[in-house]
PDB file of C-alpha atoms in Angstrom:
ATOM      1  CA  MET A 232       0.000   0.000   0.000  1.00 72.00           C
ATOM      2  CA  ASN A 233       2.824   2.403   0.845  1.00 74.00           C
ATOM      3  CA  GLU A 234       4.278   1.848  -2.640  1.00 78.00           C
ATOM      4  CA  ASN A 235       1.222   3.376  -4.333  1.00 81.00           C
ATOM      5  CA  PHE A 236      -0.277   5.733  -1.765  1.00 86.00           C
ATOM      6  CA  ILE A 237       0.659   8.396   0.737  1.00 87.00           C
ATOM      7  CA  ASN A 238      -1.619   7.667   3.690  1.00 85.00           C
ATOM      8  CA  ALA A 239      -2.851  10.690   5.641  1.00 83.00           C
ATOM      9  CA  TRP A 240      -5.949  11.905   7.421  1.00 80.00           C
ATOM     10  CA  VAL A 241      -7.564  15.313   7.803  1.00 80.00           C
ATOM     11  CA  SER A 242      -9.931  16.219  10.622  1.00 73.00           C
ATOM     12  CA  ASN A 243     -13.397  17.316   9.554  1.00 71.00           C
ATOM     13  CA  VAL A 244     -13.245  19.812  12.403  1.00 67.00           C
ATOM     14  CA  GLU A 245     -10.073  21.454  11.047  1.00 67.00           C
ATOM     15  CA  LEU A 246     -11.709  21.971   7.651  1.00 70.00           C
ATOM     16  CA  GLU A 247     -14.864  23.261   9.380  1.00 67.00           C
ATOM     17  CA  ARG A 248     -17.031  20.530   7.859  1.00 69.00           C
ATOM     18  CA  THR A 249     -18.997  20.094  11.089  1.00 66.00           C
ATOM     19  CA  PRO A 250     -21.070  23.248  11.704  1.00 57.00           C
ATOM     20  CA  PHE A 251     -21.525  22.682  15.437  1.00 55.00           C
ATOM     21  CA  LYS A 252     -17.732  22.938  15.867  1.00 61.00           C
ATOM     22  CA  GLN A 253     -17.542  26.526  14.583  1.00 62.00           C
ATOM     23  CA  LYS A 254     -17.353  27.998  18.072  1.00 65.00           C
ATOM     24  CA  PHE A 255     -14.615  25.500  18.906  1.00 66.00           C
ATOM     25  CA  MET A 256     -12.624  26.581  15.833  1.00 66.00           C
ATOM     26  CA  GLU A 257     -13.102  30.251  16.701  1.00 69.00           C
ATOM     27  CA  LEU A 258     -11.761  29.566  20.174  1.00 71.00           C
ATOM     28  CA  ARG A 259      -8.752  27.674  18.792  1.00 67.00           C
ATOM     29  CA  GLN A 260      -7.932  30.572  16.476  1.00 68.00           C
ATOM     30  CA  GLN A 261      -8.100  32.985  19.409  1.00 73.00           C
ATOM     31  CA  GLN A 262      -5.543  30.751  21.125  1.00 71.00           C
ATOM     32  CA  GLY A 263      -3.161  31.064  18.159  1.00 72.00           C
ATOM     33  CA  PHE A 264      -4.169  28.024  16.108  1.00 69.00           C
ATOM     34  CA  LYS A 265      -3.530  28.545  12.393  1.00 69.00           C
ATOM     35  CA  PRO A 266      -6.411  27.042  10.384  1.00 66.00           C
ATOM     36  CA  PHE A 267      -6.061  25.226   7.078  1.00 67.00           C
ATOM     37  CA  ASP A 268      -6.040  27.384   3.959  1.00 72.00           C
ATOM     38  CA  LYS A 269      -9.152  25.998   2.256  1.00 72.00           C
ATOM     39  CA  THR A 270      -8.246  27.708  -1.029  1.00 76.00           C
ATOM     40  CA  ARG A 271      -5.299  25.385  -1.630  1.00 80.00           C
ATOM     41  CA  PRO A 272      -5.774  22.725  -4.337  1.00 85.00           C
ATOM     42  CA  LEU A 273      -5.429  19.753  -1.959  1.00 85.00           C
ATOM     43  CA  ALA A 274      -8.015  21.187   0.445  1.00 83.00           C
ATOM     44  CA  GLN A 275     -10.315  21.858  -2.509  1.00 85.00           C
ATOM     45  CA  ALA A 276      -9.972  18.236  -3.701  1.00 86.00           C
ATOM     46  CA  ILE A 277     -10.802  16.940  -0.214  1.00 87.00           C
ATOM     47  CA  MET A 278     -13.842  19.193   0.095  1.00 85.00           C
ATOM     48  CA  LYS A 279     -15.016  18.190  -3.372  1.00 86.00           C
ATOM     49  CA  GLY A 280     -14.918  14.558  -2.284  1.00 87.00           C
ATOM     50  CA  TRP A 281     -17.076  14.998   0.799  1.00 84.00           C
ATOM     51  CA  LYS A 282     -20.392  13.187   0.723  1.00 83.00           C
ATOM     52  CA  GLU A 283     -23.299  15.043   2.275  1.00 75.00           C
ATOM     53  CA  ASN A 284     -24.308  13.724   5.715  1.00 70.00           C
ATOM     54  CA  SER A 285     -21.330  11.369   5.889  1.00 75.00           C
ATOM     55  CA  PRO A 286     -19.291  11.696   9.116  1.00 76.00           C
ATOM     56  CA  SER A 287     -16.084  10.528   7.422  1.00 82.00           C
ATOM     57  CA  ASP A 288     -14.934   9.606   3.920  1.00 86.00           C
ATOM     58  CA  SER A 289     -11.967   7.656   2.578  1.00 90.00           C
ATOM     59  CA  LEU A 290     -10.737   9.531  -0.501  1.00 92.00           C
ATOM     60  CA  VAL A 291      -8.215   8.611  -3.177  1.00 93.00           C
ATOM     61  CA  ILE A 292      -6.576  11.679  -4.748  1.00 93.00           C
ATOM     62  CA  SER A 293      -4.074  11.555  -7.605  1.00 91.00           C
ATOM     63  CA  PRO A 294      -0.674  13.341  -7.572  1.00 89.00           C
ATOM     64  CA  GLU A 295      -2.373  15.882  -9.864  1.00 87.00           C
ATOM     65  CA  LEU A 296      -4.985  16.382  -7.102  1.00 89.00           C
ATOM     66  CA  GLU A 297      -7.788  14.749  -9.097  1.00 89.00           C
ATOM     67  CA  LEU A 298     -10.457  12.898  -7.114  1.00 90.00           C
ATOM     68  CA  LEU A 299     -10.284   9.178  -8.019  1.00 91.00           C
ATOM     69  CA  GLY A 300     -12.529   7.471  -5.458  1.00 91.00           C
ATOM     70  CA  ARG A 301     -14.698   7.944  -2.385  1.00 91.00           C
ATOM     71  CA  LEU A 302     -15.769   5.464   0.282  1.00 89.00           C
ATOM     72  CA  PRO A 303     -18.093   6.911   2.976  1.00 85.00           C
ATOM     73  CA  VAL A 304     -17.465   5.273   6.340  1.00 79.00           C
ATOM     74  CA  ASN A 305     -21.113   4.330   6.932  1.00 73.00           C
ATOM     75  CA  GLU A 306     -21.493   2.742   3.481  1.00 72.00           C
ATOM     76  CA  ARG A 307     -18.769   0.114   3.613  1.00 67.00           C
ATOM     77  CA  ALA A 308     -21.056  -2.644   2.417  1.00 66.00           C
ATOM     78  CA  SER A 309     -20.403  -5.272  -0.268  1.00 68.00           C
ATOM     79  CA  PRO A 310     -18.264  -5.256  -2.331  1.00 84.00           C
ATOM     80  CA  TYR A 311     -16.172  -2.798  -0.290  1.00 82.00           C
ATOM     81  CA  ASN A 312     -16.535  -4.216   3.208  1.00 80.00           C
ATOM     82  CA  GLY A 313     -13.583  -5.719   5.078  1.00 79.00           C
ATOM     83  CA  GLU A 314      -9.907  -5.688   4.169  1.00 81.00           C
ATOM     84  CA  LYS A 315     -10.386  -7.248   0.712  1.00 84.00           C
ATOM     85  CA  GLY A 316     -13.192  -4.824  -0.042  1.00 85.00           C
ATOM     86  CA  TYR A 317     -11.043  -1.863   0.871  1.00 86.00           C
ATOM     87  CA  LEU A 318      -8.250  -3.200  -1.333  1.00 88.00           C
ATOM     88  CA  LEU A 319     -10.793  -3.481  -4.180  1.00 89.00           C
ATOM     89  CA  PHE A 320     -11.797   0.153  -3.603  1.00 89.00           C
ATOM     90  CA  LEU A 321      -8.164   1.261  -3.858  1.00 90.00           C
ATOM     91  CA  GLN A 322      -7.534  -0.816  -6.978  1.00 89.00           C
ATOM     92  CA  GLU A 323     -10.655   0.470  -8.738  1.00 90.00           C
ATOM     93  CA  SER A 324      -9.587   4.018  -7.900  1.00 90.00           C
ATOM     94  CA  LEU A 325      -6.199   3.476  -9.530  1.00 90.00           C
ATOM     95  CA  ASP A 326      -7.919   1.863 -12.541  1.00 88.00           C
ATOM     96  CA  GLY A 327      -9.988   5.005 -13.143  1.00 88.00           C
ATOM     97  CA  LYS A 328     -13.339   3.434 -12.256  1.00 88.00           C
ATOM     98  CA  LEU A 329     -14.173   6.277  -9.837  1.00 90.00           C
ATOM     99  CA  PRO A 330     -15.742   4.107  -7.101  1.00 89.00           C
ATOM    100  CA  GLY A 331     -18.231   6.014  -4.985  1.00 87.00           C
ATOM    101  CA  LEU A 332     -18.289   8.988  -7.351  1.00 85.00           C
ATOM    102  CA  ARG A 333     -20.759   7.707  -9.956  1.00 72.00           C
ATOM    103  CA  GLU A 334     -23.791   8.183  -7.734  1.00 58.00           C
ATOM    104  CA  ALA A 335     -27.162   9.880  -8.050  1.00 41.00           C
ATOM    105  CA  SER A 336     -27.244  13.412  -6.757  1.00 38.00           C
ATOM    106  CA  SER A 337     -30.005  12.698  -4.242  1.00 40.00           C
ATOM    107  CA  GLU A 338     -28.504  11.245  -1.090  1.00 44.00           C
ATOM    108  CA  PRO A 339     -30.560   9.825   1.791  1.00 41.00           C
ATOM    109  CA  GLN A 340     -30.216  11.065   5.325  1.00 43.00           C
ATOM    110  CA  PRO A 341     -28.661   8.592   7.751  1.00 44.00           C
ATOM    111  CA  LYS A 342     -31.301   6.906   9.882  1.00 45.00           C
ATOM    112  CA  ASP A 343     -29.735   8.037  13.153  1.00 57.00           C
ATOM    113  CA  TRP A 344     -26.393   9.116  14.585  1.00 64.00           C
ATOM    114  CA  ASP A 345     -26.103   5.976  16.710  1.00 70.00           C
ATOM    115  CA  SER A 346     -25.820   3.781  13.603  1.00 67.00           C
ATOM    116  CA  VAL A 347     -23.413   6.233  11.958  1.00 66.00           C
ATOM    117  CA  LEU A 348     -21.130   6.237  14.998  1.00 72.00           C
ATOM    118  CA  GLU A 349     -21.283   2.464  15.347  1.00 72.00           C
ATOM    119  CA  ALA A 350     -20.239   2.145  11.697  1.00 67.00           C
ATOM    120  CA  ALA A 351     -17.355   4.550  12.290  1.00 67.00           C
ATOM    121  CA  VAL A 352     -16.172   2.480  15.253  1.00 75.00           C
ATOM    122  CA  GLU A 353     -16.515  -0.820  13.391  1.00 66.00           C
ATOM    123  CA  SER A 354     -14.517   0.539  10.440  1.00 63.00           C
ATOM    124  CA  GLY A 355     -11.717   1.782  12.692  1.00 65.00           C
ATOM    125  CA  VAL A 356     -12.158   5.457  11.787  1.00 62.00           C
ATOM    126  CA  ILE A 357     -13.116   6.168  15.396  1.00 74.00           C
ATOM    127  CA  LYS A 358     -11.588   4.102  18.198  1.00 77.00           C
ATOM    128  CA  ASP A 359     -13.208   3.294  21.501  1.00 78.00           C
ATOM    129  CA  ASN A 360     -10.534   1.079  23.017  1.00 78.00           C
ATOM    130  CA  SER A 361      -6.765   1.117  23.605  1.00 79.00           C
ATOM    131  CA  LEU A 362      -6.837   4.909  23.824  1.00 91.00           C
ATOM    132  CA  SER A 363      -3.794   6.645  25.270  1.00 92.00           C
ATOM    133  CA  VAL A 364      -1.833   9.868  25.038  1.00 94.00           C
ATOM    134  CA  VAL A 365       1.706  10.647  26.172  1.00 95.00           C
ATOM    135  CA  LEU A 366       2.314  14.282  27.050  1.00 96.00           C
ATOM    136  CA  THR A 367       5.780  15.857  27.188  1.00 94.00           C
ATOM    137  CA  ARG A 368       7.094  19.405  27.367  1.00 92.00           C
ATOM    138  CA  GLU A 369       7.732  19.285  23.614  1.00 92.00           C
ATOM    139  CA  HIS A 370       4.309  17.790  22.879  1.00 92.00           C
ATOM    140  CA  SER A 371       2.124  18.968  25.735  1.00 92.00           C
ATOM    141  CA  GLU A 372      -1.206  18.834  23.882  1.00 93.00           C
ATOM    142  CA  LYS A 373      -2.992  15.947  22.151  1.00 92.00           C
ATOM    143  CA  GLU A 374      -6.495  15.370  20.762  1.00 90.00           C
ATOM    144  CA  ILE A 375      -8.596  12.224  21.018  1.00 90.00           C
ATOM    145  CA  LEU A 376     -11.689  11.504  18.907  1.00 88.00           C
ATOM    146  CA  SER A 377     -13.787   8.659  20.273  1.00 91.00           C
ATOM    147  CA  VAL A 378     -17.247   7.634  21.475  1.00 91.00           C
ATOM    148  CA  PHE A 379     -18.953   6.956  24.775  1.00 92.00           C
ATOM    149  CA  ARG A 380     -21.928   4.738  25.522  1.00 90.00           C
ATOM    150  CA  THR A 381     -24.612   4.580  28.152  1.00 89.00           C
ATOM    151  CA  SER A 382     -24.114   1.636  30.464  1.00 81.00           C
ATOM    152  CA  GLU A 383     -25.638  -1.609  29.233  1.00 67.00           C
ATOM    153  CA  THR A 384     -25.499  -3.080  32.747  1.00 63.00           C
ATOM    154  CA  ASP A 385     -25.701  -1.753  36.282  1.00 55.00           C
ATOM    155  CA  SER A 386     -21.907  -1.392  36.330  1.00 58.00           C
ATOM    156  CA  GLN A 387     -19.959   1.449  34.781  1.00 74.00           C
ATOM    157  CA  ASN A 388     -19.195   1.171  31.051  1.00 83.00           C
ATOM    158  CA  TYR A 389     -16.469   3.771  30.543  1.00 90.00           C
ATOM    159  CA  THR A 390     -14.533   4.552  27.416  1.00 93.00           C
ATOM    160  CA  VAL A 391     -11.101   5.010  29.002  1.00 94.00           C
ATOM    161  CA  ILE A 392      -8.240   7.233  27.863  1.00 96.00           C
ATOM    162  CA  GLU A 393      -4.875   6.722  29.573  1.00 96.00           C
ATOM    163  CA  ILE A 394      -3.001  10.003  30.021  1.00 97.00           C
ATOM    164  CA  ASP A 395       0.744   9.663  30.653  1.00 97.00           C
ATOM    165  CA  ALA A 396       2.052  12.836  32.288  1.00 96.00           C
ATOM    166  CA  THR A 397       5.023  11.224  34.028  1.00 96.00           C
ATOM    167  CA  THR A 398       7.575  13.500  32.325  1.00 96.00           C
ATOM    168  CA  PHE A 399       6.183  16.470  34.264  1.00 96.00           C
ATOM    169  CA  LYS A 400       8.099  15.514  37.410  1.00 94.00           C
ATOM    170  CA  GLU A 401       7.291  18.774  39.165  1.00 93.00           C
ATOM    171  CA  GLY A 402       3.619  18.560  38.343  1.00 94.00           C
ATOM    172  CA  GLY A 403       1.458  21.085  36.535  1.00 95.00           C
ATOM    173  CA  VAL A 404      -2.164  21.598  35.531  1.00 96.00           C
ATOM    174  CA  LEU A 405      -3.907  18.949  33.471  1.00 97.00           C
ATOM    175  CA  THR A 406      -6.608  20.468  31.246  1.00 96.00           C
ATOM    176  CA  ILE A 407      -9.195  18.442  29.346  1.00 96.00           C
ATOM    177  CA  ASP A 408     -11.309  20.431  26.880  1.00 94.00           C
ATOM    178  CA  VAL A 409     -14.252  18.211  25.883  1.00 93.00           C
ATOM    179  CA  TRP A 410     -16.767  18.662  23.063  1.00 90.00           C
ATOM    180  CA  VAL A 411     -19.760  16.313  22.954  1.00 90.00           C
ATOM    181  CA  GLY A 412     -21.188  15.279  19.567  1.00 86.00           C
ATOM    182  CA  GLU A 413     -24.636  15.710  18.102  1.00 78.00           C
ATOM    183  CA  SER A 414     -26.288  12.410  18.970  1.00 82.00           C
ATOM    184  CA  GLU A 415     -29.041  12.818  21.562  1.00 82.00           C
ATOM    185  CA  VAL A 416     -26.974  11.551  24.490  1.00 88.00           C
ATOM    186  CA  ALA A 417     -25.286  13.723  27.121  1.00 92.00           C
ATOM    187  CA  GLY A 418     -21.842  12.713  28.378  1.00 93.00           C
ATOM    188  CA  SER A 419     -20.104  12.571  31.744  1.00 93.00           C
ATOM    189  CA  PHE A 420     -16.348  12.524  32.226  1.00 95.00           C
ATOM    190  CA  ASP A 421     -14.429  11.377  35.320  1.00 95.00           C
ATOM    191  CA  LEU A 422     -10.688  11.714  35.886  1.00 96.00           C
ATOM    192  CA  PHE A 423      -8.988   8.989  37.923  1.00 96.00           C
ATOM    193  CA  SER A 424      -5.487   8.253  39.138  1.00 95.00           C
ATOM    194  CA  ALA A 425      -3.959   5.178  37.494  1.00 93.00           C
ATOM    195  CA  ASP A 426      -4.239   2.929  40.562  1.00 90.00           C
ATOM    196  CA  THR A 427      -7.901   3.699  41.345  1.00 91.00           C
ATOM    197  CA  ASP A 428     -10.935   1.580  40.523  1.00 91.00           C
ATOM    198  CA  LEU A 429     -13.066   3.196  37.822  1.00 90.00           C
ATOM    199  CA  VAL A 430     -16.023   4.094  39.984  1.00 89.00           C
ATOM    200  CA  SER A 431     -17.400   7.637  39.885  1.00 87.00           C
ATOM    201  CA  ASP A 432     -17.014   8.036  43.654  1.00 90.00           C
ATOM    202  CA  ASN A 433     -13.237   7.631  43.222  1.00 93.00           C
ATOM    203  CA  ALA A 434     -12.892  10.406  40.637  1.00 95.00           C
ATOM    204  CA  LEU A 435     -10.339  13.161  41.217  1.00 96.00           C
ATOM    205  CA  VAL A 436     -12.573  15.594  39.328  1.00 96.00           C
ATOM    206  CA  SER A 437     -15.707  15.189  37.225  1.00 94.00           C
ATOM    207  CA  VAL A 438     -17.935  17.026  34.816  1.00 94.00           C
ATOM    208  CA  ARG A 439     -21.417  15.605  34.533  1.00 91.00           C
ATOM    209  CA  ASP A 440     -24.141  15.580  31.892  1.00 92.00           C
ATOM    210  CA  ILE A 441     -22.555  17.678  29.137  1.00 93.00           C
ATOM    211  CA  PRO A 442     -25.394  18.189  26.642  1.00 90.00           C
ATOM    212  CA  THR A 443     -25.303  17.484  22.916  1.00 87.00           C
ATOM    213  CA  ASN A 444     -23.149  19.963  20.946  1.00 83.00           C
ATOM    214  CA  HIS A 445     -21.698  21.507  24.111  1.00 89.00           C
ATOM    215  CA  ARG A 446     -18.228  21.981  25.551  1.00 90.00           C
ATOM    216  CA  GLU A 447     -16.847  21.798  29.077  1.00 92.00           C
ATOM    217  CA  VAL A 448     -13.335  22.165  30.493  1.00 93.00           C
ATOM    218  CA  VAL A 449     -11.900  19.975  33.260  1.00 91.00           C
ATOM    219  CA  GLU A 450      -8.800  21.168  35.117  1.00 94.00           C
ATOM    220  CA  TYR A 451      -6.783  19.253  37.666  1.00 96.00           C
ATOM    221  CA  PRO A 452      -3.550  20.533  39.308  1.00 96.00           C
ATOM    222  CA  PHE A 453      -1.051  17.816  40.246  1.00 96.00           C
ATOM    223  CA  ASP A 454       2.254  18.024  42.099  1.00 94.00           C
ATOM    224  CA  ARG A 455       4.213  15.143  40.526  1.00 94.00           C
ATOM    225  CA  GLY A 456       4.416  13.300  37.230  1.00 95.00           C
ATOM    226  CA  GLN A 457       1.917  10.465  37.030  1.00 96.00           C
ATOM    227  CA  ILE A 458      -0.520   8.547  34.861  1.00 97.00           C
ATOM    228  CA  PHE A 459      -4.204   9.409  34.834  1.00 97.00           C
ATOM    229  CA  ARG A 460      -7.237   7.728  33.325  1.00 96.00           C
ATOM    230  CA  LEU A 461     -10.159   9.652  31.866  1.00 96.00           C
ATOM    231  CA  GLY A 462     -13.470   7.803  31.807  1.00 94.00           C
ATOM    232  CA  ALA A 463     -16.260   8.888  29.432  1.00 94.00           C
ATOM    233  CA  ILE A 464     -19.785   7.529  29.741  1.00 93.00           C
ATOM    234  CA  GLY A 465     -23.251   8.391  28.457  1.00 91.00           C
ATOM    235  CA  SER A 466     -25.739  10.064  30.773  1.00 83.00           C
ATOM    236  CA  SER A 467     -29.061   8.445  29.936  1.00 68.00           C
ATOM    237  CA  SER A 468     -31.525   5.995  31.394  1.00 64.00           C
ATOM    238  CA  GLU A 469     -31.761   4.313  27.979  1.00 69.00           C
ATOM    239  CA  LYS A 470     -29.079   1.616  27.801  1.00 74.00           C
ATOM    240  CA  GLY A 471     -26.694   1.139  24.921  1.00 73.00           C
ATOM    241  CA  LYS A 472     -26.963   4.641  23.388  1.00 85.00           C
ATOM    242  CA  ILE A 473     -23.854   6.174  21.820  1.00 88.00           C
ATOM    243  CA  ASN A 474     -22.376   9.605  21.095  1.00 89.00           C
ATOM    244  CA  GLY A 475     -19.042  10.949  19.932  1.00 90.00           C
ATOM    245  CA  PHE A 476     -16.661  13.317  21.694  1.00 91.00           C
ATOM    246  CA  LEU A 477     -13.482  15.246  20.967  1.00 91.00           C
ATOM    247  CA  ALA A 478     -11.100  15.779  23.900  1.00 92.00           C
ATOM    248  CA  LYS A 479      -8.152  18.158  23.743  1.00 93.00           C
ATOM    249  CA  ILE A 480      -5.809  17.078  26.547  1.00 96.00           C
ATOM    250  CA  SER A 481      -2.905  19.267  27.663  1.00 95.00           C
ATOM    251  CA  VAL A 482      -0.559  19.940  30.563  1.00 96.00           C
ATOM    252  CA  GLU A 483       0.760  23.324  31.594  1.00 93.00           C
ATOM    253  CA  PRO A 484       3.894  22.902  33.721  1.00 90.00           C
ATOM    254  CA  PRO A 485       4.575  25.118  36.739  1.00 86.00           C
ATOM    255  CA  SER A 486       5.719  28.616  35.785  1.00 73.00           C
ATOM    256  CA  ALA A 487       9.420  29.368  35.845  1.00 43.00           C
ATOM    257  CA  LYS A 488       8.854  31.614  38.824  1.00 38.00           C
ATOM    258  CA  ASN A 489       7.128  28.914  40.807  1.00 50.00           C
ATOM    259  CA  THR A 490       9.813  26.417  39.781  1.00 46.00           C
ATOM    260  CA  GLU A 491      12.543  28.685  41.121  1.00 46.00           C
ATOM    261  CA  ASN A 492      10.702  29.012  44.419  1.00 48.00           C
TER     262      ASN A 492
END
């Protein structure tokens, strides 16, 4: 695959494809973030390939920046499902068959966001397990895109993100900036130390019931480098519901003045 393709991904949020993230992007720009130049040919090719109402698309773009194929994440059915199906999609793109681009202009709405998110998880576009970030002074900020679910049993059913902040030996302030997606499920987020059972009563700090399309910030000062775990779970009496979230996780070390003291 690496002999024929340059594999890369672009966040829908960065290209402002998701309208409910506009306030988030405005905030990032106020903090010094430099947005993508959407007038550039590559950005134009990506935007041309978007399928309406699709949360994520796999696109094949030629070295001349021509769109060769599109595979929406929630439409990976036969013949393009699975590893062999994805290989077929890539081969047909190289053969000029334009898979996914020879479609009628009318496109149905997805039935519901739960099924869209489940498809994104099943395809690997969004992960809900083995999530971890390692923060250092050189790379003190990371983003995680994942999903949370309401508990299907009486026990907790967290999506867990491991946060390794051990390089900050003198401590700092851990900040978690969370945006909850547009499915009709609120989300709750609990921060735990690494050696604590994942039960809400054991949380170091929590933010509860963040509504759909809303943002909250969690801050936790710590005095030594350590590993944390962030647990995300749906806030609903209806079991098995799902929603997406984007978490920007960062550490601000103690100021130079405080360090000298």
